Coordinates of N, CA and C in Angstrom, one line a residue:
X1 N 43.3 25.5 108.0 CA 43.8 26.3 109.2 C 44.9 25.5 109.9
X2 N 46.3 26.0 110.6 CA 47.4 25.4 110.7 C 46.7 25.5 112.1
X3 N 46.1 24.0 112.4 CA 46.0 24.1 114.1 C 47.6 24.0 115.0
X4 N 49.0 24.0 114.9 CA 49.7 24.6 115.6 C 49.9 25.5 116.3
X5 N 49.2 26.8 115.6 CA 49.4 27.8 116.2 C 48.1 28.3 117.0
X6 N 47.5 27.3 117.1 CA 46.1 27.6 117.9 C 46.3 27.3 119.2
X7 N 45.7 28.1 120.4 CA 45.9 27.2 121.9 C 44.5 26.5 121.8
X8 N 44.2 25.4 122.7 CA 43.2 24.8 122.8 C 42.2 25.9 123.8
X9 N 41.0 25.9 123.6 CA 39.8 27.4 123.5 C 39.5 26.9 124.7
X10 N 39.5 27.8 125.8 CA 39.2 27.5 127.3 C 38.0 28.4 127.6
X11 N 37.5 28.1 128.8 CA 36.9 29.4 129.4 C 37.1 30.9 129.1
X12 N 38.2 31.2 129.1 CA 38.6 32.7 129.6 C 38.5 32.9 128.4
X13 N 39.1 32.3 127.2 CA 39.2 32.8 125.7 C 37.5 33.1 125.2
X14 N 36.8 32.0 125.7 CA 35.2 32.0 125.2 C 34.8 33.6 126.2
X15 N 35.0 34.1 127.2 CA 34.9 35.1 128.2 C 35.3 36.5 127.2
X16 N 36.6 36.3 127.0 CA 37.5 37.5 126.3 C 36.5 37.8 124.6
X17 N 36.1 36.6 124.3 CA 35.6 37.1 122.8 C 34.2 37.4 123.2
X18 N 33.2 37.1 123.9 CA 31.9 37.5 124.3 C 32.1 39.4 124.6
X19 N 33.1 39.7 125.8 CA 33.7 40.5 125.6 C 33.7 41.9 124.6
X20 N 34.6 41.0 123.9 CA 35.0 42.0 122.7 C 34.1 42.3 121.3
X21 N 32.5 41.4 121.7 CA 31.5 41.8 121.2 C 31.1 42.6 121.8
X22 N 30.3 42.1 123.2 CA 29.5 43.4 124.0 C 29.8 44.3 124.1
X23 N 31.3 44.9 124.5 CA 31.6 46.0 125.0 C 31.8 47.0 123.3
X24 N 31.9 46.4 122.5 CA 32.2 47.0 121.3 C 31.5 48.1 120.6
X25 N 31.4 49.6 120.7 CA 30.9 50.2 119.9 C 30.1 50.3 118.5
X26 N 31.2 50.1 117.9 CA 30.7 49.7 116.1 C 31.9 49.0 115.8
X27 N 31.8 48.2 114.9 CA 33.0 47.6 114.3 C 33.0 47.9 112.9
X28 N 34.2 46.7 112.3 CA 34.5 46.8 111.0 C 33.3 45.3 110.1
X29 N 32.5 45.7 109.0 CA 31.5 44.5 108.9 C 32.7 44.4 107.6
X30 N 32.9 43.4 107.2 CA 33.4 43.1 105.7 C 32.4 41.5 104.9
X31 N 31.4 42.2 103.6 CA 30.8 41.6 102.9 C 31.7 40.9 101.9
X32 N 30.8 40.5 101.1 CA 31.2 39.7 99.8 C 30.6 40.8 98.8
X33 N 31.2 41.4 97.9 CA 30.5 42.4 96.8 C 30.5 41.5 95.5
X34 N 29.0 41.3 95.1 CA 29.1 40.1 94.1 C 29.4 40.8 92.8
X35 N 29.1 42.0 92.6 CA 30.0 42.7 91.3 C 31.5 42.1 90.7
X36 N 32.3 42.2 91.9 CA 33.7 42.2 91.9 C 34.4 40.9 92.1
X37 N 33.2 40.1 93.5 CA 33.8 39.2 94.2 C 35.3 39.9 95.1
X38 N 35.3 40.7 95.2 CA 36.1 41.5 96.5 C 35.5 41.6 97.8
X39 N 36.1 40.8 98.8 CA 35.8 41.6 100.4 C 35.7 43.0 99.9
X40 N 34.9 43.7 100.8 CA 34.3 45.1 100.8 C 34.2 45.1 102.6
X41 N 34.6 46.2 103.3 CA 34.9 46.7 104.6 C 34.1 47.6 105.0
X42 N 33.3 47.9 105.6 CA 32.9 49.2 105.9 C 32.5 49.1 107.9
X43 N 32.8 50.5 108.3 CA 32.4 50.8 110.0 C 30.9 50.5 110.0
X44 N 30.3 50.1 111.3 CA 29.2 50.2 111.7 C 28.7 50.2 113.2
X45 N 28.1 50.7 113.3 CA 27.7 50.6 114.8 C 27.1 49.1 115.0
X46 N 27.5 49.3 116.4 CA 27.3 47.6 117.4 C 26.4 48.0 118.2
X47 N 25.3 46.7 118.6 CA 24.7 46.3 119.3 C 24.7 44.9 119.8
X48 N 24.5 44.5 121.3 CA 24.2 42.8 121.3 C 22.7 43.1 121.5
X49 N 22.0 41.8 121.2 CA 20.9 41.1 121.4 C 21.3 40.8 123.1
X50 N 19.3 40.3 123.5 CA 20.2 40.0 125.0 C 20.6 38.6 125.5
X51 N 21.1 38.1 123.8 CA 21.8 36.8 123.6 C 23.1 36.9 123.8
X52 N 23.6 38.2 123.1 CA 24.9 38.2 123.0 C 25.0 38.3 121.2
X53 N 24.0 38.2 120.2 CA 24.0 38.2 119.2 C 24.7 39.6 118.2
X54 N 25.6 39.9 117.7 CA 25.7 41.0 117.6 C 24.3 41.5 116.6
X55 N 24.3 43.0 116.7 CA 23.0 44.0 116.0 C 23.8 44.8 115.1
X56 N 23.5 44.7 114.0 CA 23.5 46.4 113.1 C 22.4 47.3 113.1
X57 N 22.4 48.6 112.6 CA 21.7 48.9 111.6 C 21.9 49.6 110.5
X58 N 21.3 49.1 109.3 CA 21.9 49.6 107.5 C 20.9 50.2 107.1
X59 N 21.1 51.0 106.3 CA 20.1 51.4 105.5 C 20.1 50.8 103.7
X60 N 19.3 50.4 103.2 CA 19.3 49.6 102.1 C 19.6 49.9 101.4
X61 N 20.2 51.4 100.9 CA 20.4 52.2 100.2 C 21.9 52.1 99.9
X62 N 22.8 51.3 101.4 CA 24.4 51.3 101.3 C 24.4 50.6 100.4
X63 N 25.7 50.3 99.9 CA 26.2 49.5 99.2 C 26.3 47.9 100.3
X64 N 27.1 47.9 101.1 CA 27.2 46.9 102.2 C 25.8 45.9 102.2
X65 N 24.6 46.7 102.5 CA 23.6 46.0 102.6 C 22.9 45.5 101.1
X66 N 23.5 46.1 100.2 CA 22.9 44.9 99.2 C 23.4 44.1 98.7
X67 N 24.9 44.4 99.4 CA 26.0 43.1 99.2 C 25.1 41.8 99.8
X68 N 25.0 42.1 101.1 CA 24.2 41.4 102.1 C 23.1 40.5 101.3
X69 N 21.9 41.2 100.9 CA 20.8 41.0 100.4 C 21.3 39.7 99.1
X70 N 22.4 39.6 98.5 CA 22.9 38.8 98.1 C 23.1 37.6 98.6
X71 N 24.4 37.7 99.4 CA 25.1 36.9 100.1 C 25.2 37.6 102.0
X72 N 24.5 36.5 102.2 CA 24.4 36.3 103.8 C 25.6 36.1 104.6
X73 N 26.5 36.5 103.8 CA 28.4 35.7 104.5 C 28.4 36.9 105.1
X74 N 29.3 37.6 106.6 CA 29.7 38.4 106.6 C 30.7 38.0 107.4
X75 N 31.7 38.6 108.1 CA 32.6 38.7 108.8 C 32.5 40.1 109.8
X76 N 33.0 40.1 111.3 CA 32.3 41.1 112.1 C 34.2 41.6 112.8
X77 N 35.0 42.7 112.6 CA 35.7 42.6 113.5 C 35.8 43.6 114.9
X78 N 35.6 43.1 116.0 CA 35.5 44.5 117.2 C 37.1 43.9 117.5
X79 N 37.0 44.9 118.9 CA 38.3 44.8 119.6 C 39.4 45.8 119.0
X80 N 39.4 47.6 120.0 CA 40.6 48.5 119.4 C 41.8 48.4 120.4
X81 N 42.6 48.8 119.9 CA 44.2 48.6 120.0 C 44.2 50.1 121.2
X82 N 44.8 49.8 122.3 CA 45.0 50.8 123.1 C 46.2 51.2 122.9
X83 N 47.1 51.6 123.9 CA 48.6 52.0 124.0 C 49.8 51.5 123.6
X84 N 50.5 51.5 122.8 CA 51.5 50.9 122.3 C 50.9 50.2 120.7
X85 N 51.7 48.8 120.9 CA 51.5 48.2 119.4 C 50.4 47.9 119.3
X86 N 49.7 48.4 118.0 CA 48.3 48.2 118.2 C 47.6 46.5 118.3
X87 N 49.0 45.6 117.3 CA 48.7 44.2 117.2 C 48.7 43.0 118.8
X88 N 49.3 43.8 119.8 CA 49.3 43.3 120.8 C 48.2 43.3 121.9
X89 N 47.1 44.3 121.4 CA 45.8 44.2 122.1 C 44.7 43.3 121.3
X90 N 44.1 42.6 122.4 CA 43.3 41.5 121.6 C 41.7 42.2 120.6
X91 N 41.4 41.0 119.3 CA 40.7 41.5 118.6 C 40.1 39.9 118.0
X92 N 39.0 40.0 117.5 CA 38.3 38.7 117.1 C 37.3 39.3 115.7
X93 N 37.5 38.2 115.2 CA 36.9 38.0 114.0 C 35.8 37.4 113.8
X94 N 34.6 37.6 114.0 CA 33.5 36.2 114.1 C 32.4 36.2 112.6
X95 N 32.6 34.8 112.3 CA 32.4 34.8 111.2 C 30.5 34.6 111.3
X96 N 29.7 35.5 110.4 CA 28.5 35.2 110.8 C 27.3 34.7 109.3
X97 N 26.3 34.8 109.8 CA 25.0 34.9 108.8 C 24.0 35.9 109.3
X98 N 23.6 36.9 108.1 CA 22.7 37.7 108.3 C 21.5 36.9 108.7
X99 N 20.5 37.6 109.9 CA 19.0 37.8 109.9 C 18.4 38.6 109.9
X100 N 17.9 39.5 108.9 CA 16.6 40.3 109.4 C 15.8 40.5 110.1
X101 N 15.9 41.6 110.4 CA 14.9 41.6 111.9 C 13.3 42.5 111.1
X102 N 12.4 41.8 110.9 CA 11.1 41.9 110.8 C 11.1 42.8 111.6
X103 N 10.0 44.5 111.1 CA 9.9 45.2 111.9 C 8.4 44.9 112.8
X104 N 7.8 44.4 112.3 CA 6.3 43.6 112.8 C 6.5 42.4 113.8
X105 N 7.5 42.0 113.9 CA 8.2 41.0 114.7 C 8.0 41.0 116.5
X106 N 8.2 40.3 117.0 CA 8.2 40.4 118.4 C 9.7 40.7 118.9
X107 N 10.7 40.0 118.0 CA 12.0 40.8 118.6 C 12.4 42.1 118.0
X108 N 11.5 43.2 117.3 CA 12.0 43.9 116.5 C 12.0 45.0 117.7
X109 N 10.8 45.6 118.9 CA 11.0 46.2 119.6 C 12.3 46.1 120.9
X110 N 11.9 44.8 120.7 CA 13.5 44.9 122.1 C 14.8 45.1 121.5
X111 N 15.4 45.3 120.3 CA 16.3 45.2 119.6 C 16.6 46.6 119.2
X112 N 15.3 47.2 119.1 CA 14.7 48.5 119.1 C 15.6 49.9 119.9
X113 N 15.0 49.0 121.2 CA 15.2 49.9 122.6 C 16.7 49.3 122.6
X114 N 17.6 48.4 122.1 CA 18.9 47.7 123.1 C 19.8 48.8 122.2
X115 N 19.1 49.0 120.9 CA 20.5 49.8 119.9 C 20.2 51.4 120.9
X116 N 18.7 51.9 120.4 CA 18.9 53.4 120.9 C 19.8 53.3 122.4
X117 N 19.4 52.3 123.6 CA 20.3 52.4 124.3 C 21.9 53.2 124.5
X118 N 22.3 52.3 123.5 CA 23.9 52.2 123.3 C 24.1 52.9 122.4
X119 N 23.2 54.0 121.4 CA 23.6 54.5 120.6 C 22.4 55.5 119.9
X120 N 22.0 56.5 120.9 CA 21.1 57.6 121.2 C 20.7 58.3 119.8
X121 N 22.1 58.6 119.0 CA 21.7 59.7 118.1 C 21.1 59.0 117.1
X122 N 21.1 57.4 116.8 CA 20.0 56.9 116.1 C 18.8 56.9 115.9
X123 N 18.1 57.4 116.9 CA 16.8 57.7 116.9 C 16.6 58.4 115.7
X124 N 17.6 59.4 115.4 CA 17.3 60.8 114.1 C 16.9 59.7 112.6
X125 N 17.0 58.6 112.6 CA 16.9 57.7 111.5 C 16.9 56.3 111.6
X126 N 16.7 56.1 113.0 CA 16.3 54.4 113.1 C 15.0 53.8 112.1
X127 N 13.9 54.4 112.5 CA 12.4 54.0 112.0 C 12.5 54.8 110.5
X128 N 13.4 55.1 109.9 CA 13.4 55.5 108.3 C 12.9 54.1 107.5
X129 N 12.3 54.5 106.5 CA 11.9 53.0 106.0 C 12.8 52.4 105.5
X130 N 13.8 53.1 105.1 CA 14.8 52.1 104.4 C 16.0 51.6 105.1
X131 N 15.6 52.0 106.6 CA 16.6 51.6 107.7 C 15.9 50.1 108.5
X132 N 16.9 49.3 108.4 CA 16.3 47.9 109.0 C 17.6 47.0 109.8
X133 N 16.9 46.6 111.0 CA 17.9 46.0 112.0 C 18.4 44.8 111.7
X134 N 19.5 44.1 111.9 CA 19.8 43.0 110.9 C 20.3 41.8 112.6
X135 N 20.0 41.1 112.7 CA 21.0 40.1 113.8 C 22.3 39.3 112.9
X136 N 23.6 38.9 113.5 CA 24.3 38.7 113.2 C 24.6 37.8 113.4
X137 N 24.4 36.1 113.3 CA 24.4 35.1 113.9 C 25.8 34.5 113.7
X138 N 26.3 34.5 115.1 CA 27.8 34.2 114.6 C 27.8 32.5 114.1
X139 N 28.8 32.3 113.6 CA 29.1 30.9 113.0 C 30.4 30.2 113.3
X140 N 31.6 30.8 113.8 CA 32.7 30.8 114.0 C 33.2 32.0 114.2
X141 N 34.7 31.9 114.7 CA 35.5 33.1 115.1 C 36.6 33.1 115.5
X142 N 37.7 33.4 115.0 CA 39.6 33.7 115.4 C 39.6 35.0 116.1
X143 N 39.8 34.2 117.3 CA 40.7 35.4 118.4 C 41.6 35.5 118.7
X144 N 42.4 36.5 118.8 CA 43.5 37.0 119.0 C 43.8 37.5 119.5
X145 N 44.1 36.9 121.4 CA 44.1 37.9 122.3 C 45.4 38.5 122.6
X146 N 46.4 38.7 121.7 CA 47.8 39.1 121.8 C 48.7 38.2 121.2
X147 N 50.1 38.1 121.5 CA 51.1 37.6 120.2 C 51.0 36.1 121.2
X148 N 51.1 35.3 120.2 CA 51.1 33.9 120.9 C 49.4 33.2 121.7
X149 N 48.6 34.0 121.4 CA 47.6 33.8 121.9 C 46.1 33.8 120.7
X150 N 46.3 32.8 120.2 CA 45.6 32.8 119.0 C 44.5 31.6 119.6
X151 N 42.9 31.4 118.9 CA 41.9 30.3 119.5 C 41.1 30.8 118.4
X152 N 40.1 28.9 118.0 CA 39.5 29.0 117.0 C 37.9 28.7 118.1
X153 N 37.1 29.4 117.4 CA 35.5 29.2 118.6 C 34.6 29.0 117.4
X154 N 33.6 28.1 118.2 CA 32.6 28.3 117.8 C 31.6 29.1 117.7
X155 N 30.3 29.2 117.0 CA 29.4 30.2 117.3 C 28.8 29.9 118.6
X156 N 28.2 28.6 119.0 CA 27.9 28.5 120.8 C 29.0 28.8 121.6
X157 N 30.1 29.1 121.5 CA 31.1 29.6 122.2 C 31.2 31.3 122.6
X158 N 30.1 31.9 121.2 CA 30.0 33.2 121.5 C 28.7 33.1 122.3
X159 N 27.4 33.1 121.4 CA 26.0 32.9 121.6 C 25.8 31.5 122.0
X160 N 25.4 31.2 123.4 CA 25.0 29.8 123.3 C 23.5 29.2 122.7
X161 N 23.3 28.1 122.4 CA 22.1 27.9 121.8 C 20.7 27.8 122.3
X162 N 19.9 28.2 121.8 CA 18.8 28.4 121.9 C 18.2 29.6 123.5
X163 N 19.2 30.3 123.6 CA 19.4 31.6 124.6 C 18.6 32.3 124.1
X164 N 17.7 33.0 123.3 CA 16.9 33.6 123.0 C 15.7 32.2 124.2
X165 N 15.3 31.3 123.5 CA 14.1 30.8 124.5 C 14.1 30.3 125.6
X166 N 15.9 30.4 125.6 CA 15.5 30.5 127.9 C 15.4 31.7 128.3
X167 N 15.3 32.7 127.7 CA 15.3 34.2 128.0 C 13.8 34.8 127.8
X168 N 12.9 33.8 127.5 CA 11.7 34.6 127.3 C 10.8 34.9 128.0
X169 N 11.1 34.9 129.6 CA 10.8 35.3 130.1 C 11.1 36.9 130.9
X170 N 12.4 37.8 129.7 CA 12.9 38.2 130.4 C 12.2 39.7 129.4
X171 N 11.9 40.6 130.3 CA 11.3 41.8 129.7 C 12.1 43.0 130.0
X172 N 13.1 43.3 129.1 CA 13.8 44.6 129.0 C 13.0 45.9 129.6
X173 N 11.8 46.5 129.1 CA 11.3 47.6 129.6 C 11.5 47.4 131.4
X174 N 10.6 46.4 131.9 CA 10.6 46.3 133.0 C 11.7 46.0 133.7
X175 N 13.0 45.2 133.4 CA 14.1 45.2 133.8 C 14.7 46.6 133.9
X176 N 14.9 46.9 132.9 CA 15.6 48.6 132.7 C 15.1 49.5 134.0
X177 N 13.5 49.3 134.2 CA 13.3 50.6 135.0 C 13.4 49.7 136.4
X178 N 13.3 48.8 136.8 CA 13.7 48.7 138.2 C 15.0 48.8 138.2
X179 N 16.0 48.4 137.3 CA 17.6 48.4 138.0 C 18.0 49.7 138.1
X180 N 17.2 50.9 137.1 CA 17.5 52.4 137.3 C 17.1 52.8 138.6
X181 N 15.8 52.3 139.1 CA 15.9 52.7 140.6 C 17.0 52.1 141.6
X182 N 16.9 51.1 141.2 CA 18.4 50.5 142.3 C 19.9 51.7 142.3
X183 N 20.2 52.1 141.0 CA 20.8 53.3 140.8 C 20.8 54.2 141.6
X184 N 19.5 54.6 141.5 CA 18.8 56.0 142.0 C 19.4 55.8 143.3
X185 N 18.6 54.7 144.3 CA 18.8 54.6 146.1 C 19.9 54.3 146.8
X186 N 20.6 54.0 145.2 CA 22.2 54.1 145.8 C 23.1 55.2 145.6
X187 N 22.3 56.4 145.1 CA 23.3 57.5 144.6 C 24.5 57.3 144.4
X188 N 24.7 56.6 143.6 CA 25.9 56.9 142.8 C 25.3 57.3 141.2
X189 N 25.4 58.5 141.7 CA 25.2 60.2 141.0 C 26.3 59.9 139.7
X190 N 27.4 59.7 139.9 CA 28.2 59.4 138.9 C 27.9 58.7 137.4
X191 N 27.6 57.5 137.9 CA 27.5 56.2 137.4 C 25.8 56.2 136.7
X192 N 25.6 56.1 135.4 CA 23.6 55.9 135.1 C 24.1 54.2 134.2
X193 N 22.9 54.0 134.3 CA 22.4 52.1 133.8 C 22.6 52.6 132.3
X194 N 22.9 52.0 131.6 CA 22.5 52.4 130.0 C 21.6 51.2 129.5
X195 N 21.5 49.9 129.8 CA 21.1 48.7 129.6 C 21.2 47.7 130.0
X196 N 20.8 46.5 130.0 CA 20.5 45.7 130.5 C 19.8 44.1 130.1
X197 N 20.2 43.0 130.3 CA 19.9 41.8 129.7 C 20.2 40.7 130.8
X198 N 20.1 39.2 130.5 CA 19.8 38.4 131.7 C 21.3 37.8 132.0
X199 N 22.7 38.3 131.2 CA 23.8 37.9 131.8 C 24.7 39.6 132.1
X200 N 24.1 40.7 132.4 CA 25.3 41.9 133.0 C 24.1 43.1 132.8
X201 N 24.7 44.1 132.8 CA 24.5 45.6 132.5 C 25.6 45.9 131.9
X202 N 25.0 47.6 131.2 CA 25.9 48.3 131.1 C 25.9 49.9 131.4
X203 N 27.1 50.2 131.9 CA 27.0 51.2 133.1 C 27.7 52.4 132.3
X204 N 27.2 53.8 132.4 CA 27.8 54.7 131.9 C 28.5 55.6 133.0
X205 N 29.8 56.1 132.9 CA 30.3 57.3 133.6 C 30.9 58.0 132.8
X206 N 30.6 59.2 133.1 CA 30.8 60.6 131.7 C 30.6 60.3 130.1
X207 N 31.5 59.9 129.4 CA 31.2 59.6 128.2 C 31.6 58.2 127.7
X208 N 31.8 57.3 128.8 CA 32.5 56.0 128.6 C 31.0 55.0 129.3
X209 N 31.2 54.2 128.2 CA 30.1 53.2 128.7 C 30.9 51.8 128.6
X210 N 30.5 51.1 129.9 CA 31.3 49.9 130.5 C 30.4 48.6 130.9
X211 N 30.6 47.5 130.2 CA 29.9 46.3 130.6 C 30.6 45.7 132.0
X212 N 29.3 45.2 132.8 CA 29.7 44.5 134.2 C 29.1 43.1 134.1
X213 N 29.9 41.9 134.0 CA 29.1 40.7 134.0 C 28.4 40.2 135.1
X214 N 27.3 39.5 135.3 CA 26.8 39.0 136.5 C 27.6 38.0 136.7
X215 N 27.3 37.4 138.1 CA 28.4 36.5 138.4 C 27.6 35.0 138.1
X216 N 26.9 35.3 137.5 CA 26.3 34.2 136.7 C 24.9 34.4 135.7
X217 N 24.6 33.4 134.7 CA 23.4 34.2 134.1 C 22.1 34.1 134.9
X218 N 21.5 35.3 134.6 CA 19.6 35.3 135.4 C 18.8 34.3 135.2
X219 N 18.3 33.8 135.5 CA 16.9 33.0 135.7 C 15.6 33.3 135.8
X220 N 15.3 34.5 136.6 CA 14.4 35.0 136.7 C 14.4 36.6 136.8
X221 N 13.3 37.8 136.8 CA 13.7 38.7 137.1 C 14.5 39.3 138.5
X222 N 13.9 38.6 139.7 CA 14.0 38.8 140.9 C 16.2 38.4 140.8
X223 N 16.6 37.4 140.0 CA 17.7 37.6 140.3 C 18.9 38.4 139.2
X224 N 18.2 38.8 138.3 CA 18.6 40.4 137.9 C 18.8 41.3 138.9
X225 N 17.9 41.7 139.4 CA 17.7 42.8 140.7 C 18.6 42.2 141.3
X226 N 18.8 41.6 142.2 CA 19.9 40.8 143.2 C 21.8 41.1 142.3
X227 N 21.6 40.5 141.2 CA 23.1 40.9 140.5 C 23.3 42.5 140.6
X228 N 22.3 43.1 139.9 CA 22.4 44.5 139.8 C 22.6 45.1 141.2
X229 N 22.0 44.8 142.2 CA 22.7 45.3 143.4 C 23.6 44.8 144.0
X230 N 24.3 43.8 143.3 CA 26.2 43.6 143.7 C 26.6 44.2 143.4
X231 N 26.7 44.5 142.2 CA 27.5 45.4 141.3 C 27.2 46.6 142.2
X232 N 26.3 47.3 142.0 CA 25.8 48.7 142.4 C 26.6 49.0 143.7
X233 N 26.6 47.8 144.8 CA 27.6 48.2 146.1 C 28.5 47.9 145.7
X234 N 29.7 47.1 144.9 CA 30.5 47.2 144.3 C 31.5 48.6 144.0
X235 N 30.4 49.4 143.3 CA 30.8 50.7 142.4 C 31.1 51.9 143.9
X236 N 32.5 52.3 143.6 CA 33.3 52.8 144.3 C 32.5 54.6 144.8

């Protein structure tokens, strides 16, 4: 790697690539196809863990996923190109390792509820048997938040470590439904919760769904509730 062209990886750049996971709809996964030994590309829908880990879901039947079942190498890219040149809007690469997500598991339901969240019409074929949730454990990652603006990260740079077991105290179901009442008492009628974890929300209006970071990560539930009602008086 020509570290020249790299800036040295600050705050904002670790900010910008967290980012350009969460907010991500589905990206581009590109495997290893051991037939060929060719990268192989395919779309997929996105989810985070409420690590920040990215989430798929495959059905075993793709091709992609038995590339996978092979070789655990993948590559994840979010981040789309708005107005103008599409190379001048930022985009990251993060290099990962598959995990399976056990459906018998204790993180299989909260991963469960985080994808149909963000991505409803799944339900028609999530619990198919040959449909299985996969975590994405990043390992590295090249961002490129525009021309001249190149950074190499680590995977604690995306997911910090061991964030799954400071978080275990943190219960999605019950989170979800108190911050939806916070919602409610604030009528803003506009604006509904789509989800929720122990560093932001994410907020829908009409057909656009939008992550809001806390202004720092949760500790406990009581200061979830507390963030979620910044934001909420916040919202215009």
């Amino acid at each position: 790697m020509n570290q020249n062209v790299l800036r040295e990886t600050d705050d904002a750049a670790r900010t910008l690539a967290r980012k350009l996971i969460r907010e991500a709809p589905f990206a581009a996964l590109a495997v290893n196809e051991p037939e060929t030994g060719f990268p192989l590309a395919s779309r997929v829908l996105l989810a985070t863990d409420i690590d920040g880990t990215p989430v798929i879901l495959v059905s075993r039947l793709s091709v992609h996923t038995q590339a996978m079942e092979r070789d655990p190498r993948v590559s994840l890219l979010t981040g789309e190109p708005g107005k103008g040149d599409p190379l001048a809007h930022p985009r990251l690469t993060t290099r990962c390792h598959v995990s399976p997500v056990i459906r018998e598991s204790d993180h299989h339901e909260r991963l469960r509820q985080r994808f149909l969240d963000l991505h409803k019409k799944a339900k028609n074929y999530i619990d198919f048997p040959d449909f299985n949730l996969l975590r994405l454990e990043p390992v590295s990652a090249n961002l490129n938040g525009g021309f001249g603006k190149a950074y190499f990260l680590e995977g604690t740079d995306i997911v910090r470590q061991n964030a799954l077991a400071a978080y275990q105290w943190f219960d999605l179901t019950y989170a979800k439904k108190h911050a939806e009442v916070i919602f409610e008492k604030a009528k803003k009628k506009e604006y509904t919760l789509t989800t929720i974890d122990p560093e932001g929300i994410y907020i829908k209006k009409g057909g656009a769904t939008e992550r809001s970071e806390f202004a720092k990560t949760a500790e406990n539930h009581d200061d979830v509730f507390t963030f979620v009602r910044d934001i909420v008086e916040k919202i215009p």
